[in-house]
Amino acid sequence: MEVVVVERPREGVALVRINRPEARNALNGEVRQGLAGAFTDLARDPEVRAIVLTGNEEAFAAGADIKAMAEAGAVEMMLREAHRLWAPIAACPKPVIAAVNGYALGGGCELAMHADIIIAGEGAQFGQPEIRVGIMPGAGGTQRLTRAVGKFKAMMMLLTGKPISAREADAMGLVSSVVPDGEVLETALTLAETIAGMPPLAARQIKEVVLAGADAPLEAALMLERKAFQLLFDSEDQKEGMRAFIEKRRPAYQGR
Ligand code: CAA
């Protein structure tokens, strides 16, 4: 059984599914390699315009595999270079939607936060419980979480390790929307299909500017936005989109 399964359920949409149910989808080396490989391939595939990342009904992912690191030392952890396996997910130029049911804990919550949109089931739980096993988040949990929800909500989660419900996550801005558990994947796929129908270069520029701009001074970020905005006027899809509007027809975007 593959621990990371890639499917093409809709036109322009790839579905990446973590499939390690016996361990609540804990992220061991094999899962990490599988995710890195999948995102590397999908980033290059012109047929793919949006990606849905999911787990199963019980768990999106229950974090890094504790059993695989319980006896490790610092040098061994350094040599594992886990950050290299996160990099293709973080650098994915295409819109990524996390469809979260069940547990999104530790590295699982960090994985969800690598996505651009998070659709959560009502029963989903988000948390950074690393402190409870003697460590701290190591894949962006202290940084992406704080940027998403602010210092005081983040500190509460990070210092207590206590998980929060999907509704609480929604209230603090950690998810995009909450839907009934049975509708999570369908909602995410429908959303991905809608986004896949958008001009891919515009989607790519939006993602790049939002992410890069969030860490830049406002003036520099606004300049990034301006340049990306201007750049799109050299795309065929900009001509197609505006002409289709004027001619009152549906646009057909080519990704050029
Ligand atoms: N690592 C390794 N194995 C895990 C795991 C994890 N993170 N989470 C669950 N499992 C395993 C359990 O050990 C158990 O295996 P066995 O059947 O062999 O005993 C199996 O999955 C089922 O787990 P439970 O019996 O515990 O299932 P549950 O439904 O009662 O509880 C849970 C589910 C609340 C997710 C609980 O398993 C749990 O608390 N897991 C650990 C969560 C955690 O601490 N995550 C942070 C990890 S550190 C990290 O992620 C670092 C980082 O920033 C990168």
Coordinates of C-alpha atoms and ligand atoms in Angstrom, one line a residue:
M1 CA 0.0 0.0 0.0
E2 CA 1.3 3.4 -1.0
V3 CA 1.5 5.8 2.0
V4 CA 0.9 8.8 -0.3
V5 CA -1.6 8.3 -3.0
V6 CA -2.0 10.8 -5.9
E7 CA -5.3 10.8 -7.9
R8 CA -6.8 13.0 -10.6
P9 CA -10.5 13.2 -9.5
R10 CA -11.4 16.3 -11.6
E11 CA -10.1 18.1 -14.6
G12 CA -7.1 20.2 -13.6
V13 CA -7.2 18.9 -10.0
A14 CA -4.9 16.5 -8.2
L15 CA -5.7 14.9 -5.0
V16 CA -2.9 13.9 -2.6
R17 CA -4.0 11.6 0.1
I18 CA -1.9 10.5 3.1
N19 CA -2.6 6.8 3.6
R20 CA -1.2 5.5 6.9
P21 CA -4.4 4.9 8.9
E22 CA -2.8 2.5 11.4
A23 CA -0.7 5.4 12.7
R24 CA -3.3 8.2 12.3
N25 CA -1.3 9.3 9.3
A26 CA 1.8 10.2 11.4
L27 CA 4.5 11.6 9.2
N28 CA 7.3 9.1 9.0
G29 CA 10.2 9.3 6.5
E30 CA 8.2 7.4 3.9
V31 CA 5.2 9.7 4.1
R32 CA 7.5 12.8 4.0
Q33 CA 9.3 11.4 0.9
G34 CA 6.0 10.6 -0.7
L35 CA 4.6 14.1 -0.1
A36 CA 7.8 15.7 -1.3
G37 CA 7.8 13.6 -4.5
A38 CA 4.2 14.2 -5.2
F39 CA 4.4 18.0 -4.8
T40 CA 7.6 18.1 -6.9
D41 CA 5.8 16.2 -9.7
L42 CA 2.6 18.1 -9.5
A43 CA 4.3 21.5 -9.6
R44 CA 5.8 20.5 -12.9
D45 CA 2.7 19.0 -14.4
P46 CA 0.9 21.5 -16.7
E47 CA -2.4 19.5 -16.5
V48 CA -2.6 20.2 -12.8
R49 CA -3.9 23.6 -11.8
A50 CA -5.0 23.0 -8.2
I51 CA -4.1 20.5 -5.5
V52 CA -6.2 19.1 -2.7
L53 CA -4.2 17.6 0.2
T54 CA -6.1 15.3 2.6
G55 CA -5.9 12.3 5.0
N56 CA -8.8 10.1 6.0
E57 CA -11.9 10.5 8.2
E58 CA -10.0 10.0 11.4
A59 CA -6.9 12.0 10.8
F60 CA -5.5 14.5 8.4
A61 CA -2.1 13.7 10.1
A62 CA -1.3 13.2 13.8
G63 CA 2.1 14.8 13.5
A64 CA 5.6 13.7 13.1
D65 CA 6.1 10.0 13.8
I66 CA 7.1 10.0 17.5
K67 CA 8.3 6.4 17.4
A68 CA 10.7 7.3 14.6
M69 CA 12.4 10.0 16.6
A70 CA 12.0 9.0 20.2
E71 CA 15.6 7.9 20.5
A72 CA 17.2 10.2 18.0
G73 CA 19.9 12.7 18.8
A74 CA 20.4 16.2 17.6
V75 CA 23.0 15.3 15.0
E76 CA 20.8 12.5 13.7
M77 CA 17.8 14.9 13.4
M78 CA 20.0 17.4 11.6
L79 CA 21.2 14.8 9.2
R80 CA 17.7 13.7 8.4
E81 CA 17.3 17.2 6.8
A82 CA 13.5 17.0 7.1
H83 CA 13.2 20.7 6.0
R84 CA 14.3 19.6 2.5
L85 CA 11.2 17.4 2.3
W86 CA 8.9 20.2 3.4
A87 CA 10.4 22.5 0.9
P88 CA 8.6 21.2 -2.2
I89 CA 5.2 21.7 -0.4
A90 CA 6.1 25.2 0.8
A91 CA 7.4 26.1 -2.6
C92 CA 4.5 24.7 -4.6
P93 CA 3.5 27.4 -7.0
K94 CA 0.0 26.1 -7.5
P95 CA -3.0 26.6 -5.1
V96 CA -3.1 24.0 -2.4
I97 CA -6.3 23.2 -0.5
A98 CA -6.1 21.2 2.7
A99 CA -9.2 19.1 3.3
V100 CA -9.0 18.3 7.0
N101 CA -11.0 15.6 8.9
G102 CA -10.0 14.5 12.3
Y103 CA -6.7 15.2 13.8
A104 CA -4.3 17.8 12.5
L105 CA -1.7 17.8 15.2
G106 CA 1.9 18.8 15.4
G107 CA 3.4 18.3 12.0
G108 CA -0.1 17.6 10.7
C109 CA -1.2 21.1 11.7
E110 CA 2.0 22.4 10.2
L111 CA 1.3 20.5 7.1
A112 CA -2.3 22.0 6.9
M113 CA -0.7 25.5 7.3
H114 CA 1.4 24.9 4.2
A115 CA -1.8 25.0 2.3
D116 CA -3.4 28.2 0.9
I117 CA -6.9 27.3 1.9
I118 CA -8.0 25.0 4.7
I119 CA -11.5 23.3 4.6
A120 CA -12.1 21.7 8.0
G121 CA -14.8 19.2 9.1
E122 CA -16.8 20.1 12.2
G123 CA -15.0 17.3 14.1
A124 CA -11.5 18.3 13.1
Q125 CA -9.0 19.2 15.8
F126 CA -6.0 21.4 15.3
G127 CA -3.1 21.5 17.7
Q128 CA 0.6 21.8 18.3
P129 CA 1.0 19.2 21.1
E130 CA 4.8 18.9 20.8
I131 CA 5.4 20.4 24.2
R132 CA 3.6 17.5 25.7
V133 CA 6.3 15.1 24.4
G134 CA 9.2 17.3 25.4
I135 CA 9.9 19.2 22.2
M136 CA 8.5 22.1 20.2
P137 CA 7.2 22.5 16.6
G138 CA 9.9 22.1 14.1
A139 CA 8.2 22.6 10.7
G140 CA 6.9 26.1 11.0
G141 CA 4.4 25.8 13.9
T142 CA 5.8 28.6 15.9
Q143 CA 6.0 30.9 12.9
R144 CA 3.1 30.1 10.5
L145 CA 0.7 29.6 13.4
T146 CA 1.6 33.0 15.0
R147 CA 1.3 34.7 11.6
A148 CA -2.1 33.1 11.1
V149 CA -3.7 33.7 14.5
G150 CA -1.5 36.2 16.3
K151 CA 0.8 35.9 19.3
F152 CA -1.8 35.3 22.1
K153 CA -3.8 32.5 20.5
A154 CA -0.6 30.9 19.2
M155 CA 1.1 31.0 22.5
M156 CA -1.9 29.4 24.2
M157 CA -1.8 26.5 21.7
L158 CA 2.0 26.1 21.7
L159 CA 2.5 26.4 25.5
T160 CA -0.4 24.1 26.5
G161 CA -0.4 21.7 23.6
K162 CA -4.1 21.6 23.9
P163 CA -6.0 21.0 20.6
I164 CA -8.7 23.3 19.5
S165 CA -11.9 22.5 17.6
A166 CA -12.6 23.4 14.0
R167 CA -15.0 26.1 15.2
E168 CA -12.4 27.6 17.4
A169 CA -9.9 27.4 14.6
D170 CA -12.4 29.1 12.3
A171 CA -13.0 31.9 14.8
M172 CA -9.2 32.6 15.1
G173 CA -8.6 32.5 11.4
L174 CA -6.7 29.2 11.2
V175 CA -9.1 27.7 8.7
S176 CA -11.0 29.1 5.7
S177 CA -14.3 27.4 6.4
V178 CA -15.9 24.6 8.4
V179 CA -18.3 22.2 6.8
P180 CA -20.0 18.9 8.0
D181 CA -17.4 16.1 8.3
G182 CA -18.9 14.2 5.3
E183 CA -18.7 17.1 3.0
V184 CA -15.0 18.1 3.5
L185 CA -13.5 16.4 0.5
E186 CA -16.3 17.2 -1.9
T187 CA -16.2 20.9 -0.8
A188 CA -12.4 21.0 -1.3
L189 CA -12.6 19.3 -4.7
T190 CA -15.4 21.6 -5.9
L191 CA -13.3 24.6 -4.8
A192 CA -10.2 23.2 -6.4
E193 CA -12.2 22.7 -9.7
T194 CA -13.3 26.3 -9.5
I195 CA -9.8 27.5 -9.0
A196 CA -8.5 25.1 -11.7
G197 CA -10.8 27.0 -14.1
M198 CA -9.1 30.3 -13.3
P199 CA -6.1 31.6 -15.3
P200 CA -3.2 29.6 -13.8
L201 CA -0.6 32.4 -14.2
A202 CA -2.8 34.8 -12.3
A203 CA -3.4 32.2 -9.6
R204 CA 0.4 31.6 -9.4
Q205 CA 1.2 35.3 -9.1
I206 CA -1.5 35.8 -6.4
K207 CA 0.0 33.0 -4.3
E208 CA 3.5 34.1 -4.8
V209 CA 2.8 37.8 -3.9
V210 CA 0.6 36.9 -0.9
L211 CA 3.2 34.6 0.6
A212 CA 6.3 36.7 -0.3
G213 CA 4.6 40.0 0.6
A214 CA 3.5 38.8 4.0
D215 CA 7.2 38.7 5.1
A216 CA 8.2 42.0 3.4
P217 CA 7.8 45.6 4.4
L218 CA 4.6 47.1 3.0
E219 CA 6.2 49.3 0.4
A220 CA 8.2 46.4 -1.0
A221 CA 5.2 44.1 -0.9
L222 CA 3.1 46.7 -2.8
M223 CA 5.9 46.9 -5.4
L224 CA 5.9 43.1 -5.8
E225 CA 2.1 43.3 -6.3
R226 CA 2.4 46.1 -8.8
K227 CA 5.1 44.2 -10.8
A228 CA 3.1 41.0 -10.8
F229 CA 0.0 42.8 -11.8
Q230 CA 1.7 44.5 -14.7
L231 CA 3.4 41.2 -15.8
L232 CA 0.0 39.5 -16.3
F233 CA -0.8 42.0 -19.0
D234 CA 1.7 40.1 -21.2
S235 CA -0.2 36.9 -20.8
E236 CA -2.6 35.5 -23.4
D237 CA -5.0 34.7 -20.6
Q238 CA -5.4 38.4 -19.6
K239 CA -6.4 39.1 -23.2
E240 CA -8.7 36.1 -23.2
G241 CA -10.3 37.0 -19.9
M242 CA -11.0 40.6 -20.7
R243 CA -12.1 39.9 -24.3
A244 CA -14.5 37.2 -23.1
F245 CA -16.0 39.6 -20.6
I246 CA -16.6 42.2 -23.3
E247 CA -17.9 39.6 -25.8
K248 CA -20.2 38.2 -23.1
R249 CA -18.8 34.6 -23.3
R250 CA -17.0 32.2 -21.1
P251 CA -13.2 32.5 -21.1
A252 CA -11.0 29.6 -22.0
Y253 CA -7.7 29.9 -20.2
Q254 CA -4.6 28.2 -21.6
G255 CA -2.0 29.0 -18.9
R256 CA 0.0 31.3 -21.1
Ligands
CAA1 N1 3.6 9.2 15.9 C1 3.7 7.9 15.9 N2 2.6 7.1 16.1 C2 1.4 7.7 16.3 C3 1.3 9.1 16.2 C4 2.4 9.9 16.1 N3 2.4 11.2 16.0 N4 0.0 9.4 16.5 C5 -0.7 8.3 16.6 N5 0.2 7.2 16.5 C6 -0.1 5.8 16.5 C7 -0.3 5.3 18.0 O1 0.9 5.1 18.6 C8 -1.1 4.1 17.8 O2 -0.3 3.1 17.4 P1 -0.4 1.6 18.0 O3 -1.7 1.1 17.5 O4 0.8 0.8 17.5 O5 -0.4 1.8 19.5 C9 -2.0 4.4 16.6 O6 -1.4 5.5 15.9 C10 -3.4 4.9 17.0 O7 -3.2 5.9 17.9 P2 -4.1 6.0 19.3 O8 -4.4 4.7 19.8 O9 -3.3 7.0 20.2 O10 -5.4 6.7 18.7 P3 -6.4 7.6 19.4 O11 -7.5 7.8 18.4 O12 -6.8 7.2 20.8 O13 -5.7 9.0 19.5 C11 -4.3 10.9 18.8 C12 -5.3 9.7 18.4 C13 -5.0 11.9 19.7 C14 -3.9 11.5 17.5 C15 -3.1 10.3 19.6 O14 -2.6 9.2 18.9 C16 -2.0 11.3 19.8 O15 -2.0 12.1 20.7 N6 -0.9 11.2 18.9 C17 0.3 12.0 19.0 C18 0.0 13.5 18.6 C19 1.3 14.3 18.7 O16 1.8 14.4 19.8 N7 1.8 14.9 17.6 C20 3.0 15.7 17.6 C21 4.1 14.9 17.2 S1 5.7 15.8 17.2 C22 5.7 16.7 15.8 O17 4.8 16.7 15.0 C23 7.0 17.5 15.6 C24 6.9 18.5 14.5 O18 6.6 19.6 14.7 C25 7.3 18.1 13.1

